[in-house]
Amino acid sequence: MAEKMLKFVDVDQKMPDKRAADLRRQDFDEIYDEWIPERAAEQASRCSQCGVPFCLIHCPLGNNIPDWLRLTAEGRLEEAYELSNSTNNMPEICGRICPQDRLCEGNCVIEKDFKSVTIGSVEKYITDTAWAEGWVKPVVPIIEREQSVGIIGAGPGGLAAAEELRKAGFQVHIYDRHDRAGGLLMYGIPGFKLEKPIVQRRTELLADSGITFHMNFSVGDDATLSELREKHDALLIATGVYRARALKAPGIGLANIHPALDYLTASNRKSLGDNVPTFDDGTLNASGKNIVVIGGGDTAMDCVRTAVRQGAKSVKCLYRRDRENMPGSMREVKNAEEEGVDFVWLTAPEAFDGTDRVESLRITHMRLGAPDDTGRQSPEPIPDASEKIPCDMAILALGFEPEELPVMFKAPELSVTRWGTVKVNHSTLMTNLDGVFAAGDIVRGASLVVWAIRDGRDAAEAMTDYLLERTAPSVQAAE
Ligand code: FAD
Ligand code: SF4
Ligand code: SF4
């Protein structure tokens, strides 16, 4: 093994090649090229096979990273795929969009003096290869059970739970208000980070496993929560968080100020070939406009880079703290800068100006003051430091909160926290309603795909225990 590994001293870190920024600006395709097998094996061989692998500890799924890196370095890709797939329902998706710099790679021990192992790219390479080679197969349960499970929400949390519950032999039904499955993987995250066929082949695989999808089905309108409880032996709520955090400023009611997700959904639908009147009439289209995106997280990064691709005249991103203190991934900031986005650090919107639609934006310059309760320096306005910038369209990317689920589901009996997230018992993962579980962003608040997958897998395990306890002894004896 030793001669294949520990190559970090001699082999430099290499990411897959990025397409040139001026080419990237012209389409919504992913920006990284595919790896050739030799390059993947070489990069995997940089791992030092730590006895206590911090990469694994900091991966929310506890992926067995050192072992699949070794198998990749040895050219044993099918085994690497089996191992990677055993802890992750969507390794090729996490490999593409996890903020690795804050998770596995950011904690790789060779990161300090050498550059970390490119874990995410190897993970993507392994499972992309598995798809190409036909190793990815639908689940075939060892035993079919009569009990049925309803899952509300076809995002990564709901999909991961569905696959695990199907493995255990349950009859799985997914309900989603959208026409396509995937949740934010489909309509939030743009194609240049995650091409949509990658998501679609995953959901098709689940359908081929015998999971039933009920699309265009909005729980609350098409059935109440209690009607679904009667239909199924257990339910999982995995509805994500969608209410855009509001901004208070003079002029906020003017036209051409839009929530980020409306803007991104229109763009994703257009790329999928849908008829999108709000895009075609120019309302949600950045072409030829001066765009200002307000916010510093992943959603803001996706908006600015989408606006560039739509042919905006200029794209600015306003964030009230500085580069070092922004929540978005540094890798995404770099990509955005290469593509021509102008980051205006330490600024906040003061007022939107215009007659009926926004024409310009007054911004205040900020400085970082004393640390708050969390130890983070609070931004405060610098007196008399305002300026006006052109703005034909403003996009608000200030984060998301849960919708009022008890109202939406017509289920006042469902307990939620004061933030509106669903309350679960942290050992059973069950809500206050018997047999109703919850997972993903609707429990933890806006988070990450990898955490939604983790929560979906944990919920599936808890639901399996719950359902097996209720399986008739005669059925248990037959198993
Ligand atoms: P969701 O993905 O939100 O799925 C919830 C599903 O529930 C949706 O399909 C919705 O239609 C459905 N639903 C809601 N209400 C109902 C109802 N009443 N009836 C039926 N169906 C319903 N994370 C990363 O790790 N990396 C990234 O790069 C990244 N980029 C992001 C970019 C954007 C623009 C956004 C908004 C988020 C991003 N995230 C990213 C976060 C990530 O997408 C979420 O954390 C993750 O999708 C949460 O998964 P989920 O299954 O809990 O919910
Ligand atoms: Fe890293 Fe995410 Fe893959 Fe875990 S799932 S190994 S955090 S890229
Ligand atoms: Fe390999 Fe880095 Fe993980 Fe150590 S921390 S096992 S070097 S990937």
Coordinates of N, CA and C in Angstrom, one line a residue, residues 161-236:
A161 N -33.8 9.7 2.6 CA -34.6 8.9 3.5 C -35.4 7.9 2.6
A162 N -35.9 8.3 1.5 CA -36.7 7.4 0.6 C -35.9 6.2 0.2
E163 N -34.6 6.4 -0.2 CA -33.8 5.3 -0.7 C -33.5 4.4 0.5
E164 N -33.2 4.9 1.7 CA -32.9 4.0 2.8 C -34.1 3.2 3.2
L165 N -35.3 3.9 3.2 CA -36.5 3.2 3.6 C -36.9 2.1 2.6
R166 N -36.6 2.4 1.4 CA -36.9 1.4 0.3 C -36.0 0.2 0.5
K167 N -34.7 0.4 0.8 CA -33.8 -0.7 1.1 C -34.3 -1.6 2.2
A168 N -35.0 -1.0 3.2 CA -35.6 -1.8 4.2 C -36.9 -2.5 3.8
G169 N -37.4 -2.2 2.6 CA -38.5 -3.0 2.0 C -39.9 -2.3 2.2
F170 N -39.9 -1.0 2.7 CA -41.2 -0.3 2.8 C -41.7 0.2 1.5
Q171 N -43.0 0.4 1.4 CA -43.6 1.0 0.2 C -43.5 2.5 0.4
V172 N -42.7 3.2 -0.4 CA -42.4 4.6 -0.2 C -43.1 5.5 -1.2
H173 N -43.8 6.5 -0.7 CA -44.4 7.5 -1.5 C -43.9 8.9 -1.2
I174 N -43.4 9.6 -2.3 CA -42.9 11.0 -2.1 C -43.9 12.0 -2.6
Y175 N -44.2 13.0 -1.8 CA -45.2 14.1 -2.3 C -44.4 15.4 -2.4
D176 N -44.5 16.0 -3.6 CA -43.8 17.3 -3.7 C -44.7 18.3 -4.5
R177 N -44.6 19.6 -4.1 CA -45.5 20.6 -4.7 C -44.9 21.0 -6.1
H178 N -43.6 20.7 -6.4 CA -43.1 21.0 -7.7 C -43.4 19.9 -8.7
D179 N -43.1 20.3 -10.0 CA -43.3 19.3 -11.1 C -42.1 18.4 -11.2
R180 N -40.9 18.8 -10.7 CA -39.7 17.9 -10.8 C -39.2 17.7 -9.4
A181 N -38.6 16.5 -9.2 CA -38.0 16.2 -7.9 C -36.6 16.8 -7.8
G182 N -36.1 16.9 -6.6 CA -34.8 17.4 -6.3 C -34.7 18.6 -5.4
G183 N -35.9 19.2 -5.1 CA -35.9 20.4 -4.2 C -34.9 21.5 -4.7
L184 N -34.1 22.0 -3.8 CA -33.2 23.1 -4.2 C -32.1 22.6 -5.1
L185 N -31.9 21.3 -5.2 CA -30.9 20.7 -6.2 C -31.3 21.0 -7.6
M186 N -32.6 21.1 -7.8 CA -33.2 21.3 -9.1 C -33.5 22.8 -9.4
Y187 N -34.2 23.4 -8.5 CA -34.6 24.8 -8.8 C -33.8 25.9 -8.1
G188 N -33.0 25.6 -7.1 CA -32.2 26.6 -6.4 C -30.8 26.7 -7.0
I189 N -30.1 25.6 -6.9 CA -28.7 25.6 -7.2 C -28.5 25.7 -8.8
P190 N -27.8 26.6 -9.3 CA -27.7 26.7 -10.8 C -26.8 25.6 -11.4
G191 N -27.1 25.5 -12.7 CA -26.4 24.4 -13.5 C -24.9 24.5 -13.5
F192 N -24.3 25.7 -13.4 CA -22.9 25.8 -13.4 C -22.2 25.2 -12.2
K193 N -23.0 25.0 -11.1 CA -22.5 24.2 -10.0 C -22.9 22.7 -10.1
L194 N -24.1 22.5 -10.6 CA -24.7 21.2 -10.6 C -25.6 21.1 -11.8
E195 N -25.2 20.4 -12.8 CA -26.0 20.2 -14.0 C -27.2 19.4 -13.7
K196 N -28.4 19.7 -14.3 CA -29.6 19.1 -13.9 C -29.7 17.6 -14.2
P197 N -29.2 17.1 -15.3 CA -29.2 15.7 -15.6 C -28.6 14.8 -14.5
I198 N -27.7 15.4 -13.7 CA -27.0 14.7 -12.6 C -28.1 14.4 -11.5
V199 N -29.0 15.4 -11.3 CA -30.0 15.3 -10.3 C -31.1 14.3 -10.9
Q200 N -31.5 14.5 -12.2 CA -32.6 13.7 -12.7 C -32.2 12.2 -12.8
R201 N -31.0 11.9 -13.0 CA -30.7 10.5 -13.1 C -30.8 9.8 -11.7
R202 N -30.6 10.6 -10.6 CA -30.7 10.1 -9.3 C -32.2 9.9 -9.0
T203 N -33.1 10.8 -9.4 CA -34.5 10.6 -9.0 C -35.1 9.5 -9.9
E204 N -34.6 9.4 -11.1 CA -35.1 8.2 -12.0 C -34.7 6.9 -11.4
L205 N -33.5 6.9 -10.8 CA -33.0 5.6 -10.1 C -33.9 5.3 -9.0
L206 N -34.4 6.3 -8.2 CA -35.3 6.0 -7.1 C -36.7 5.5 -7.6
A207 N -37.1 6.1 -8.7 CA -38.4 5.6 -9.3 C -38.2 4.2 -9.8
D208 N -37.0 3.9 -10.3 CA -36.8 2.5 -10.8 C -36.6 1.5 -9.6
S209 N -36.4 2.1 -8.4 CA -36.3 1.2 -7.2 C -37.7 0.9 -6.6
G210 N -38.7 1.5 -7.3 CA -40.1 1.2 -6.8 C -40.7 2.3 -5.9
I211 N -40.0 3.4 -5.8 CA -40.5 4.6 -5.0 C -41.5 5.3 -5.9
T212 N -42.7 5.7 -5.3 CA -43.7 6.4 -6.1 C -43.6 7.9 -5.9
F213 N -43.5 8.6 -6.9 CA -43.5 10.1 -6.8 C -44.8 10.7 -7.1
H214 N -45.4 11.5 -6.2 CA -46.6 12.2 -6.5 C -46.2 13.7 -6.6
M215 N -46.0 14.1 -7.9 CA -45.5 15.5 -8.1 C -46.7 16.4 -8.3
N216 N -46.4 17.7 -8.2 CA -47.5 18.8 -8.3 C -48.5 18.5 -7.2
F217 N -48.1 18.0 -6.0 CA -48.9 17.6 -4.9 C -48.5 18.5 -3.7
S218 N -49.3 19.5 -3.4 CA -49.0 20.4 -2.3 C -49.7 20.0 -1.0
V219 N -48.9 19.6 -0.1 CA -49.6 19.1 1.2 C -50.1 20.4 1.9
G220 N -51.4 20.3 2.2 CA -52.1 21.5 2.7 C -53.2 21.8 1.7
D221 N -52.9 21.8 0.4 CA -53.9 22.0 -0.6 C -54.5 20.7 -1.1
D222 N -53.6 19.8 -1.5 CA -54.1 18.6 -2.1 C -54.4 17.5 -1.0
A223 N -53.9 17.6 0.1 CA -54.3 16.7 1.3 C -53.8 17.4 2.5
T224 N -54.5 17.2 3.6 CA -53.9 17.8 4.9 C -53.0 16.8 5.5
L225 N -52.2 17.2 6.5 CA -51.3 16.3 7.1 C -52.0 15.1 7.7
S226 N -53.2 15.4 8.3 CA -53.9 14.3 9.0 C -54.4 13.3 7.9
E227 N -54.8 13.8 6.8 CA -55.2 12.8 5.7 C -54.0 11.9 5.3
L228 N -52.9 12.5 5.2 CA -51.7 11.7 4.8 C -51.3 10.7 6.0
R229 N -51.5 11.1 7.2 CA -51.2 10.2 8.3 C -52.1 9.0 8.3
E230 N -53.4 9.2 7.9 CA -54.3 8.1 7.8 C -53.9 7.1 6.7
K231 N -53.3 7.7 5.6 CA -52.9 6.8 4.5 C -51.7 6.0 4.7
H232 N -50.8 6.5 5.5 CA -49.5 5.8 5.7 C -49.2 5.4 7.1
D233 N -48.3 4.5 7.3 CA -47.9 4.0 8.6 C -46.9 5.0 9.3
A234 N -46.2 5.7 8.5 CA -45.4 6.8 9.1 C -45.2 7.9 8.0
L235 N -44.9 9.1 8.5 CA -44.6 10.2 7.6 C -43.3 10.9 7.9
L236 N -42.7 11.4 6.9 CA -41.5 12.3 7.1 C -41.8 13.6 6.5

